[in-house]
Coordinates of C-alpha atoms and ligand atoms in Angstrom, one line a residue:
X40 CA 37.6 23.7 105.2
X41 CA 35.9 26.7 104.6
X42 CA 31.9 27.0 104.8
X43 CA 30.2 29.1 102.2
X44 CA 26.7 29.9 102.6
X45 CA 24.4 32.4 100.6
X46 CA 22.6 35.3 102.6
X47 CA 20.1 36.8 101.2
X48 CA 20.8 40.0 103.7
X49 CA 24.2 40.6 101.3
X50 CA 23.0 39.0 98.4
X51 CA 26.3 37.0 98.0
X52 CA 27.9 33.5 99.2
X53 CA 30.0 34.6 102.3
X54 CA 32.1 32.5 104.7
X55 CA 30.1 31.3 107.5
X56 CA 31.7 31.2 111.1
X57 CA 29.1 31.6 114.1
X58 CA 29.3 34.4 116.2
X59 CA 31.0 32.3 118.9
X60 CA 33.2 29.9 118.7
X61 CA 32.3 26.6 117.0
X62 CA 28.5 27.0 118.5
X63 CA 25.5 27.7 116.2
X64 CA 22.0 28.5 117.0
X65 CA 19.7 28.3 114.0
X66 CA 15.9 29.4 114.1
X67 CA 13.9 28.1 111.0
X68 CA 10.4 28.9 110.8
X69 CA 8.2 26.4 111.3
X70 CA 4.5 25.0 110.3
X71 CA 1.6 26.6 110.4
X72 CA -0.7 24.0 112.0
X73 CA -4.2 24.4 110.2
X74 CA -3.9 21.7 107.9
X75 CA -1.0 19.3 106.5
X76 CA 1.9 20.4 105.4
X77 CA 2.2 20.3 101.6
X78 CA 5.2 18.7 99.7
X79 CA 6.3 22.4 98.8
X80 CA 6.6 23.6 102.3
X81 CA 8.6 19.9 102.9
X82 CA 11.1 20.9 99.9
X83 CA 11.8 23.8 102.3
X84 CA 12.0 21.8 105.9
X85 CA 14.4 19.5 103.6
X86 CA 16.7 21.9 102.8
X87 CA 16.7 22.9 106.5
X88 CA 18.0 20.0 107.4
X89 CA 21.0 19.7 105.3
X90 CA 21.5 22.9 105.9
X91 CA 21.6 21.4 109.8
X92 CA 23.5 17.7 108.6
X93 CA 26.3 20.1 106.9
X94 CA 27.1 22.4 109.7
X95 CA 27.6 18.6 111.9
X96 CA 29.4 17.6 109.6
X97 CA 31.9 20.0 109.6
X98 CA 32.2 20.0 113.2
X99 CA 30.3 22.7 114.6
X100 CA 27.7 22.4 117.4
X101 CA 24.1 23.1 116.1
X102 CA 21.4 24.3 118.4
X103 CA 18.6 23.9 116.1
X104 CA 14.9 26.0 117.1
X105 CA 11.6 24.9 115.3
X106 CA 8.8 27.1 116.1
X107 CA 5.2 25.6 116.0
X108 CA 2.7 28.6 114.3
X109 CA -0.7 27.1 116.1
X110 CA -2.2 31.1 116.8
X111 CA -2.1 34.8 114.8
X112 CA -0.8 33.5 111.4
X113 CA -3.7 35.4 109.3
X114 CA -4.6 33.7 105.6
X115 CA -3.5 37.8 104.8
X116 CA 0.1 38.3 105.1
X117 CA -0.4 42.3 106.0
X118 CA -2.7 41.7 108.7
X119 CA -5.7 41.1 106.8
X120 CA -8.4 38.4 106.7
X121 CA -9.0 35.4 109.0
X122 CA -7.2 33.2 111.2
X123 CA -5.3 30.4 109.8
X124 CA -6.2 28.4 112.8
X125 CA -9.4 29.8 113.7
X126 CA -10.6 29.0 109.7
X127 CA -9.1 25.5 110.6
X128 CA -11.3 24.7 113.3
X129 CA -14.2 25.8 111.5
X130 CA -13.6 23.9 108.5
X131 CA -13.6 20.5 110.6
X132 CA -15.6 21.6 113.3
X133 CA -12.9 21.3 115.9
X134 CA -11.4 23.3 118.5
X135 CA -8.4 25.4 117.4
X136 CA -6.6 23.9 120.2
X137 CA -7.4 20.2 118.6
X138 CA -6.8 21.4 115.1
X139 CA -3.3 22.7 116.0
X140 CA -2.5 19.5 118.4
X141 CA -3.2 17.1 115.5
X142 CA -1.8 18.6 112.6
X143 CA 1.6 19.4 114.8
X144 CA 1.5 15.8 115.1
X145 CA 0.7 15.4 111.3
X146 CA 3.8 17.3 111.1
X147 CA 6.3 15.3 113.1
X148 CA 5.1 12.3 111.1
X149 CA 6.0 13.5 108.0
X150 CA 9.3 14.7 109.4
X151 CA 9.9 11.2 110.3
X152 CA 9.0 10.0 106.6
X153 CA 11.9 12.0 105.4
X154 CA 14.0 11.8 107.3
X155 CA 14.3 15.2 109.0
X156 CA 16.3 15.4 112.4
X157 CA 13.8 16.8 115.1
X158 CA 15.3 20.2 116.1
X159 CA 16.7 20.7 119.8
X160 CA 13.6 23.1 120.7
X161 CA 10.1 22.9 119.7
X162 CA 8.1 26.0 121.0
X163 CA 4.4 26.8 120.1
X164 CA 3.5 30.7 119.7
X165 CA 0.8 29.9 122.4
X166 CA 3.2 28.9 125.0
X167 CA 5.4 32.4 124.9
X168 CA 2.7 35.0 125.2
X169 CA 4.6 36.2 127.9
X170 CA 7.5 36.9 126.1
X171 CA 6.0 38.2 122.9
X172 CA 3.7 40.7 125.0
X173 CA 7.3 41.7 126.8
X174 CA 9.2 42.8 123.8
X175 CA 6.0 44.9 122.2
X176 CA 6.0 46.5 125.9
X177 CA 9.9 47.2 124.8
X178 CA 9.1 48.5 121.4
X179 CA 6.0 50.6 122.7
X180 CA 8.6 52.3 125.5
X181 CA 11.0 53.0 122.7
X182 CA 7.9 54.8 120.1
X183 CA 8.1 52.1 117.9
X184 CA 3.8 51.4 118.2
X185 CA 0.7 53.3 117.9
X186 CA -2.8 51.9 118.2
X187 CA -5.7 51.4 115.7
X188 CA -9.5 50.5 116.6
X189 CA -8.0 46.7 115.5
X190 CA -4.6 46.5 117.5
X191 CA -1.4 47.9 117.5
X192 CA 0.9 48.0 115.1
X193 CA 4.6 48.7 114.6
X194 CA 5.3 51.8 112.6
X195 CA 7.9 51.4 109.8
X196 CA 8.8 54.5 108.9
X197 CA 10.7 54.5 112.7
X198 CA 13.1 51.7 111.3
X199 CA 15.5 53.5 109.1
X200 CA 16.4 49.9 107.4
X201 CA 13.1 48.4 106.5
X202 CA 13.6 47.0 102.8
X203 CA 17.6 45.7 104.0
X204 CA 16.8 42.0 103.8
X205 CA 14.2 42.4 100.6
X206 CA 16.0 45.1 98.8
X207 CA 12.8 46.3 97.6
X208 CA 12.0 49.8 96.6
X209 CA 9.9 51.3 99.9
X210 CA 8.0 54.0 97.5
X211 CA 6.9 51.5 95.2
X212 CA 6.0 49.0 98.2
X213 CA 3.5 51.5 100.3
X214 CA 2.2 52.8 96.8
X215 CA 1.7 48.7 96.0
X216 CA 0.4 47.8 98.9
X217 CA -2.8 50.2 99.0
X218 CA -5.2 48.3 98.2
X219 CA -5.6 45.8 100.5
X220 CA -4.3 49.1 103.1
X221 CA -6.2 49.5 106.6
X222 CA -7.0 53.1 106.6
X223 CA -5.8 53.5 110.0
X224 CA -2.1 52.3 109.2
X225 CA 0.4 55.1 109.1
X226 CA 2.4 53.5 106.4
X227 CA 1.1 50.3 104.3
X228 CA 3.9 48.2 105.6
X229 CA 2.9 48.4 109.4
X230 CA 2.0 45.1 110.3
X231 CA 0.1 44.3 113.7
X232 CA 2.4 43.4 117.0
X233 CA -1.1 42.4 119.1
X234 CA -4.7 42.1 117.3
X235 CA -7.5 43.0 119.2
X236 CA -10.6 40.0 119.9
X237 CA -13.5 41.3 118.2
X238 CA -15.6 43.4 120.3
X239 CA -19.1 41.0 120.0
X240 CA -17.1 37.7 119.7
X241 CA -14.7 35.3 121.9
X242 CA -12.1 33.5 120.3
X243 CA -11.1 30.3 120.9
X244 CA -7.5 31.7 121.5
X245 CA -7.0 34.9 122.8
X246 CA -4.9 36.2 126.4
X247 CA -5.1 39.5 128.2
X248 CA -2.7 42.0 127.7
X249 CA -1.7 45.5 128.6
X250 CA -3.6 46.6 125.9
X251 CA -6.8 44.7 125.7
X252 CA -7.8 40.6 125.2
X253 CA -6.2 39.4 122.4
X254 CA -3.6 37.3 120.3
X255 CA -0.1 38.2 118.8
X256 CA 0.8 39.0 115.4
X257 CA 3.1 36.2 113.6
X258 CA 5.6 37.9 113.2
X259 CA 6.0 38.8 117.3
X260 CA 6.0 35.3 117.5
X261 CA 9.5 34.5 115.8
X262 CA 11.2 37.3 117.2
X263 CA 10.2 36.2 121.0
X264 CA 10.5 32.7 120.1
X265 CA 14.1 32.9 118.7
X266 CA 15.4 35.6 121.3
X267 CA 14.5 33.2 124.0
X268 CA 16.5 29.9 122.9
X269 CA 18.7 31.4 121.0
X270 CA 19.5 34.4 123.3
X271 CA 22.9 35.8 121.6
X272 CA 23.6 33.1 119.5
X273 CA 21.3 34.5 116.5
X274 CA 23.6 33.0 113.6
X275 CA 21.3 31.6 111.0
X276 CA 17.4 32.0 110.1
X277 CA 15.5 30.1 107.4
X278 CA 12.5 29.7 105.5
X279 CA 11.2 29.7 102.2
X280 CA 11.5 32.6 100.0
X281 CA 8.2 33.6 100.2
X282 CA 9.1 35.0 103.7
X283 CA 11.9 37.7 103.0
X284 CA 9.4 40.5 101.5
X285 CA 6.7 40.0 104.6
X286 CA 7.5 37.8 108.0
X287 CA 11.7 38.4 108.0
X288 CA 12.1 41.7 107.3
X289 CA 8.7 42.6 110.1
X290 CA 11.1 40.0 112.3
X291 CA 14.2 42.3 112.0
X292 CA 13.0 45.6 112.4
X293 CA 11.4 44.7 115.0
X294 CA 13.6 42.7 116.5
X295 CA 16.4 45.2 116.2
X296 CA 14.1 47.8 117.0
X297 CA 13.8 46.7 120.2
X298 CA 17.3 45.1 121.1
X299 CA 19.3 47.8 119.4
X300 CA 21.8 45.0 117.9
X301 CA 21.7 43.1 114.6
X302 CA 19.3 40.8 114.3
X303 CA 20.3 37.1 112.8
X304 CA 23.8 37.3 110.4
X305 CA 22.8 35.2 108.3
X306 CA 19.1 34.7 106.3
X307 CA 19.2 31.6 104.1
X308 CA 16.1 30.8 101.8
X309 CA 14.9 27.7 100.1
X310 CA 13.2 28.3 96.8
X311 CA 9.5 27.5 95.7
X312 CA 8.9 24.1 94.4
X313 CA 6.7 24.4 91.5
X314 CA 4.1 21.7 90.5
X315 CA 4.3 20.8 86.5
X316 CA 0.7 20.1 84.9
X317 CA -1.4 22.5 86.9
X318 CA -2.6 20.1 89.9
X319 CA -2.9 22.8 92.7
X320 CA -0.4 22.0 95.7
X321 CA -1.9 24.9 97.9
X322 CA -3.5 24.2 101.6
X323 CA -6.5 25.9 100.1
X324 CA -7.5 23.4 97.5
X325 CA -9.0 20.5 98.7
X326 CA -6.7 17.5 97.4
X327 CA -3.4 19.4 97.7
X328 CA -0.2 17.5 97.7
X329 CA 0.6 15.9 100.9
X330 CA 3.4 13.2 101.8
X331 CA 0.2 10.8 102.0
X332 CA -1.4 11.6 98.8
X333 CA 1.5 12.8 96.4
X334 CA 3.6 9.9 97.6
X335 CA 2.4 7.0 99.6
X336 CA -1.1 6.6 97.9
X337 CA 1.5 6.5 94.5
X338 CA 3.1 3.4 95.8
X339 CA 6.3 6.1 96.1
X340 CA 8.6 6.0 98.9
X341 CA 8.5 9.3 100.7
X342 CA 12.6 9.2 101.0
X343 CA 12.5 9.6 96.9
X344 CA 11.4 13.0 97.5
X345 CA 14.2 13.8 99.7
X346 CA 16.4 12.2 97.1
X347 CA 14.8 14.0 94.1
X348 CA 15.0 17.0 96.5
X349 CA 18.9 16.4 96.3
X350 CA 19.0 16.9 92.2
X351 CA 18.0 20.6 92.5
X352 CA 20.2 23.5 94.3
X353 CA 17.9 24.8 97.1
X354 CA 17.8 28.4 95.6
X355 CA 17.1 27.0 92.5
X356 CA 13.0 26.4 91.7
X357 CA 12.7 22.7 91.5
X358 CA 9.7 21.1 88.9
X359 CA 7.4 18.1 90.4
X360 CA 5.8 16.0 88.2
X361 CA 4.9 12.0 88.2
X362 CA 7.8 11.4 85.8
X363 CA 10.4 13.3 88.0
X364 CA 9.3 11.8 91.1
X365 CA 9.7 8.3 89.5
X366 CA 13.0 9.2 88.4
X367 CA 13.5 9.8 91.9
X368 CA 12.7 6.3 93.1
X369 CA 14.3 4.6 90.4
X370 CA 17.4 6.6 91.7
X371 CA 17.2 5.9 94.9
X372 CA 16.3 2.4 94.9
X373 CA 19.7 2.1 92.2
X374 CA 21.4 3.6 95.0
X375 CA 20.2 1.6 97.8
X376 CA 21.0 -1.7 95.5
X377 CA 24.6 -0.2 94.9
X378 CA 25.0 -0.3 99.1
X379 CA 23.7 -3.6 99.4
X380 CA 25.8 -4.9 96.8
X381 CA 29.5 -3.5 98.2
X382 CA 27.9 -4.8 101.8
X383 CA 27.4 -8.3 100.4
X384 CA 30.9 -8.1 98.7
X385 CA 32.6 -7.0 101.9
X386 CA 34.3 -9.7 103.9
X387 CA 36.0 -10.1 107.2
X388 CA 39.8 -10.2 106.0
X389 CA 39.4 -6.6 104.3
X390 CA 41.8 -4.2 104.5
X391 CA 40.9 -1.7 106.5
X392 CA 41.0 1.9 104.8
X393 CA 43.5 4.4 105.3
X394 CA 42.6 7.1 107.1
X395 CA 44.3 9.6 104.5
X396 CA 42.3 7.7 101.9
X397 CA 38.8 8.9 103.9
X398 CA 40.1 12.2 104.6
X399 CA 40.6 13.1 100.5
X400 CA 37.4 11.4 100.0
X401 CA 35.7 13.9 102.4
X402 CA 37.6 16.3 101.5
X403 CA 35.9 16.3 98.2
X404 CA 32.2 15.7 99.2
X405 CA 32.7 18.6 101.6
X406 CA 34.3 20.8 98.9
X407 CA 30.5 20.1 97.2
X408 CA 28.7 21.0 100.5
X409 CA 30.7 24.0 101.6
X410 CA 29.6 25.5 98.6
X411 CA 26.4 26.7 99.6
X412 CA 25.0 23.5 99.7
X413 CA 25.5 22.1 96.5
X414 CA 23.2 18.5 96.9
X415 CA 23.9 17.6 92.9
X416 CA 27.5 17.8 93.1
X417 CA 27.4 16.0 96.2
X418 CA 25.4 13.3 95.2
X419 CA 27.5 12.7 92.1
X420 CA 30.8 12.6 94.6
X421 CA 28.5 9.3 96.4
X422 CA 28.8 7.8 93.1
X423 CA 32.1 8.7 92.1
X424 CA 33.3 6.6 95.2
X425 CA 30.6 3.7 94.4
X426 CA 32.1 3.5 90.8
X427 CA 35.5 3.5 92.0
X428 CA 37.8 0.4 92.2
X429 CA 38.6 0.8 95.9
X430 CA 37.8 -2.4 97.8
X431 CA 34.2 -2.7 98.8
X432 CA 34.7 -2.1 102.8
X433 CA 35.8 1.0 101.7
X434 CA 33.6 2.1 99.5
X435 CA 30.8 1.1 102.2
X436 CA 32.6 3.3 105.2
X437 CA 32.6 6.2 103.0
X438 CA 29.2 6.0 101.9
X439 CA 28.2 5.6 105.7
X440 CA 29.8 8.6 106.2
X441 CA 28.4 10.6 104.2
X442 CA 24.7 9.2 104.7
X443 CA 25.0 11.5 107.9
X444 CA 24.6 14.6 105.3
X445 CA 22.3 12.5 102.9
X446 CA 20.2 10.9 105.2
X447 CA 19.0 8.4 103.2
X448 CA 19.8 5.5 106.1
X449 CA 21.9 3.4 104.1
X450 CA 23.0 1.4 106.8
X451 CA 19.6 -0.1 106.9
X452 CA 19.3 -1.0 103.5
X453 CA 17.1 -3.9 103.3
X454 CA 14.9 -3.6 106.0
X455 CA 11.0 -3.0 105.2
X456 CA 12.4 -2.1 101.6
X457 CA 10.3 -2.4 98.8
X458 CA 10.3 -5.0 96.7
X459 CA 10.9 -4.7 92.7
X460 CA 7.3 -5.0 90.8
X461 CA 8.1 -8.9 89.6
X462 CA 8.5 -10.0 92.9
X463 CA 5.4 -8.6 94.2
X464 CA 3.2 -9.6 91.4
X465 CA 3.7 -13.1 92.4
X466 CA 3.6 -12.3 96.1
X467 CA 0.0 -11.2 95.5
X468 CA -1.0 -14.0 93.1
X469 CA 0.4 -16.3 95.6
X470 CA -1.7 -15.3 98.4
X471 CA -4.7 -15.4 96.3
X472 CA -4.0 -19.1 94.6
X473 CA -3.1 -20.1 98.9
X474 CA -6.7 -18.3 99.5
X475 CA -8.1 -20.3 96.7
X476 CA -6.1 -23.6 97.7
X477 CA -4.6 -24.1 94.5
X478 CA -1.6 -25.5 96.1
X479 CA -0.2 -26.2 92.4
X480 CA 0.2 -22.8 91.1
X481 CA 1.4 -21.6 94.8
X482 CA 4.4 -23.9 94.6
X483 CA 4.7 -22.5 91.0
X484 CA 4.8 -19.1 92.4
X485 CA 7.4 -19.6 95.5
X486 CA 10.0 -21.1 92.7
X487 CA 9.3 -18.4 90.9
X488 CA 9.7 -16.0 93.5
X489 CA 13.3 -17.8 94.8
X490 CA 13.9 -18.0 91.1
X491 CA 14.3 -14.1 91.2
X492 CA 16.6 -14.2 94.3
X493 CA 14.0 -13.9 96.9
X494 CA 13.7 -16.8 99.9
X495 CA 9.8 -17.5 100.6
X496 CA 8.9 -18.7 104.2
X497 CA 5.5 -19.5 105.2
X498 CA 4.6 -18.8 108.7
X499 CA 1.4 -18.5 110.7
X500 CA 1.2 -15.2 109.9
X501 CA 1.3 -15.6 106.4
X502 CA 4.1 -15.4 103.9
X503 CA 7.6 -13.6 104.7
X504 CA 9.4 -13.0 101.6
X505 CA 13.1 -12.1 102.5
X506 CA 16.3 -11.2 99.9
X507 CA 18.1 -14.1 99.4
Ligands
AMP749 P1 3.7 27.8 106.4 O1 3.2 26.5 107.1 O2 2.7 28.3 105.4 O3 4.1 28.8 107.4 O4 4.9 27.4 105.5 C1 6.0 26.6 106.0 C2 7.2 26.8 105.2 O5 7.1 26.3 103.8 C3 7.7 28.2 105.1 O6 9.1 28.2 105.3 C4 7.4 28.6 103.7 O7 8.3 29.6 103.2 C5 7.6 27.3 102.9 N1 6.8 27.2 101.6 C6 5.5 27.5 101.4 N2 5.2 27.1 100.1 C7 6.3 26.6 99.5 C8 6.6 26.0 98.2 N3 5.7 25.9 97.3 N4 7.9 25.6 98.0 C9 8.8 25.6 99.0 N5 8.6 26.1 100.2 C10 7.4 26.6 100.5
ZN750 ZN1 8.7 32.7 111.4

C-alpha cells in the first residue's frame, strides 16, 4: 500500500518512497539539553515516533538519527542573546557539561515514559566539531561566508532558494527582521556558522578553529550531524513547526550550499501544542509543564498523553487542559480493560485466525496511517475490531499487531497498572487500620477489596493487591 506523507517543502501530501530501495534514514531534531523537556516539545518527539512505528510497519528499514543540542543553541533564534546551555549552568550553578549530561538523561527518561523507541544514533553537537568546522571550511572555499567582529556567518543572498522550505516573502523577512539586526550582517537572515568566545571571557565550551576559539552555530550542527549518519540516505527530517522559518531552511541552504545536491526530500512538521487556561508551558517560566509535574504529580499516567496525543492529527494544534488529559486516561485505561477482557475470554481450543482475515484488518488500519498519519482514524479502526463479533483470540492478535504503531504495550496489560479509585481508597484505609491494629475493620476492608474483584495477599513486605 501506498505511503502518503505531507512535506512542507511542496506543501502537499506526496507518495513517500526513500531514495533507495526499501531503506530510510530519518534525522529529527533533537533536545536542547538546558532544562526538561516540556510536554509541548514531547507532542513533537511523539509524533516522531509514529512517524518511525509506521514506516516499520509497512516494511521499510528505518535508520532513525536523534541529535543531542548540549552547545551553540542561543535563547535568540538569529544569532542573538545567550547560550541556552551556558544560561543553564548558571541558573543551577553547574557546569555546562553537567547541565547537558543530566538533562540528556532527563530526556531518555521521559522517552521511556512514553513510550518512544530510542533512535539508532544518538550524537551530541560537542562530539562532531570536527565535522561541523569541515563543512564551514567547504562553504568558506565555495564564497558562501564572510566574517564579523562576532563570527562568521553564512551569507544568504548567495543561496538563490532561501525562503523554498518557508515560502515566506524574502523582502518582507529582511525588512522584518531589523530590529533585532547585527549591523554587521549583510542581509538580516545570515545566521552565524562559528561564534567567536568573547574576547575577556572563557567559556565553559568552546574549541579552536581555523578562525579563532569558539563554538558552532546550531544550525552547523544538524547539517554535520545528519550528513555524517545519514551520508546519502537524507529521506526524511522532522521537528516542530516552529523550525521551518529559522533552523531548516539555515540547514538546507547550507547544506546544499556546500554539497551541491538536494538536501533531505522530505520535511515533515508536528504542530504546536497549545496550553488552555493560560498556565505557561515554556522552559523559561519556572513551573512549566513537564512529564513529572503535568502528569505524574496529577496521579496521570504519562502513556495518556501519548494516547490523548493520538486524538489530534499531528499538523493539527492540539488543546491541553486537565479535562482533556483526563479524557485521555479514562480512554486509555477503557482500552487497556477492553485487552484484558478478550485476553481472559481467549481459550486454548480457539480457532486460529485466517491469515486473509489479518491481512483486510491491516489493510484498513494501514489505509488510516498511510494517510499522512492519521492517529484518530486509526485509533477508531482498534475499536472497530474490539467491537466486532470475531472470536476473542482474534481480536487480541490484531490488536497486538497494531500496538507496534500505537505503542501503548498492550501485551502487558496488567502489570504495575493502576488501580481504579475504589480499590485504592480501601488499600490505603487498610494499611492505616493494620498500622493502627484494628484488625476488625482491616478484615472489613480485604472483603471489600475481593468484593470488587481484586485478590489481597499479605506478605512481609506489606500488602500485594493483585486482579483477580
Ligand atoms: P528544543 O528543545 O527547544 O530544541 O525543542 C525540541 C522540539 O520541540 C523541537 O522539534 C521543537 O520544534 C518542538 N517544540 C517546541 N515547542 C513546542 C510546542 N509547544 N508544541 C510542539 N512542539 C514543540
Ligand atoms: Zn536541528
Amino acid at each position: 500500500m501506498k505511503l502518503y506523507l505531507y512535506n512542507t517543502l511542496t506543501r502537499q501530501k506526496e507518495e513517500f518512497q526513500p531514495l533507495f530501495s526499501d531503506y530510510v534514514g530519518l534525522y529529527t531534531c533533537g533536545p536542547t539539553v538546558y532544562n526538561y523537556a516540556h510536554i509541548g516539545n514531547l507532542r513533537t518527539y511523539i509524533f516522531e515516533d509514529v512517524l518511525k512505528r509506521v514506516l516499520r510497519f509497512n516494511g521499510f528499514t528505518v535508520k532513525h538519527v536523534m541529535n543531542i543540542t548540549d552547545v551553540g543553541h542561543l535563547t535568540g533564534d538569529r544569532d542573538m542573546g545567550e547560550d541556552k546551555l551556558e544560561k543553564g549552568a548558571a541558573r543551577e550553578g553547574r557546569s555546562a557539561w553537567d547541565i547537558a549530561e543530566m538533562y540528556t538523561i532527563a530526556f531518555q527518561e521521559d522517552m521511556d515514559r512514553l513510550n518512544l523507541a530510542p533512535p539508532d544514533i544518538w550524537c551530541k553537537a560537542t562530539e562532531t566539531i570536527p565535522e561541523q568546522i569541515a563543512l564551514i571550511e567547504t562553504l568558506e572555499a565555495k564564497g558562501y561566508t564572510y566574517a564579523t567582529g562576532d563570527g562568521i556567518y553564512f551569507d544568504t543572498a548567495r543561496f538563490k532558494d532561501y525562503t523554498k522550505l518557508s515560502h515566506q516573502n524574502l523582502e518582507a523577512l529582511q525588512e522584518g527582521a531589523r530590529v533585532e539586526r547585527n549591523p554587521e550582517k549583510r542581509n538580516a537572515t545570515d545566521f552565524a556558522l562559528w561564534k567567536f568566545s568573547p574576547k575577556d571571557e572563557q567559556r565553559q565550551m568552546e574549541w579552536p578553529s581555523p578562525w579563532g576559539v569558539g563554538f558552532p552555530g546550531w544550525h552547523i550542527e544538524c547539517s554535520a550531524m545528519s550528513m555524517k549518519f545519514l551520508g546519502d540516505h537524507l529521506d526524511i527530517h522532522c521537528g516542530g513547526t516552529d523550525h521551518i522559518d529559522v533552523h531548516h531552511t539555515n540547514e538546507i541552504a547550507q547544506s546544499e550550499a556546500a554539497t551541491g545536491k538536494p538536501f533531505f526530500r522530505f520535511w515533515m512538521h508536528g504542530a504546536f501544542l497549545n496550553i488552555a487556561g493560560g498556565k505557561k508551558m515554556a522552559k523559561s517560566a519556572g513551573n512549566f509543564l513537564t512529564i513529572q509535574y503535568a502528569l505524574i504529580e496529577q496521579g496521570i499516567d504519562p502513556m495518556a498523553y501519548r494516547y490523548a496525543a493520538f486524538q489530534t492529527h499531528y499538523r493539527n494544534p492540539m488543546e491541553y487542559s486537565d479535562a482533556a488529559i483526563q479524557g485521555a486516561q479514562n480512554g486509555l485505561s477503557h482500552l487497556r480493560n477492553q485487552v484484558r477482557h478478550i485476553r481472559d475470554a481467549c481459550t486454548e481450543g480457539d480457532a486460529k485466525m485466517p491469515g486473509e482475515v489479518y491481512e483486510e484488518l491491516k489493510a484498513k488500519f494501514l489505509t488510516a496511517l498511510n494517510d499522512d498519519l492519521n492517529m484518530p482514524r486509526a485509533m477508531a479502526v482498534v475499536q472497530e475490531v474490539l467491537k466486532s463479533d470475531m472470536p476473542p483470540a482474534w481480536k487480541l492478535e490484531t490488536v497486538l499487531a497494531f500496538d507496534r504503531v500505537l505503542g501503548f504495550d498492550l501485551d502487558r496489560v496488567g502489570e504495575g497498572e493502576a488501580l481504579p479509585e475504589e480499590v485504592q481508597t480501601r488499600i490505603t484505609a487498610r494499611e492505616k487500620a493494620r498500622q493502627e491494629k484494628n484488625w476488625a475493620l482491616s478484615d472489613q476492608l480485604r472483603d471489600e477489596i475481593q468484593a470488587l474483584g481484586y485478590v489481597v495477599q499479605d506478605g512481609k513486605d506489606g500488602m500485594k493487591v493483585i486482579k483477580k
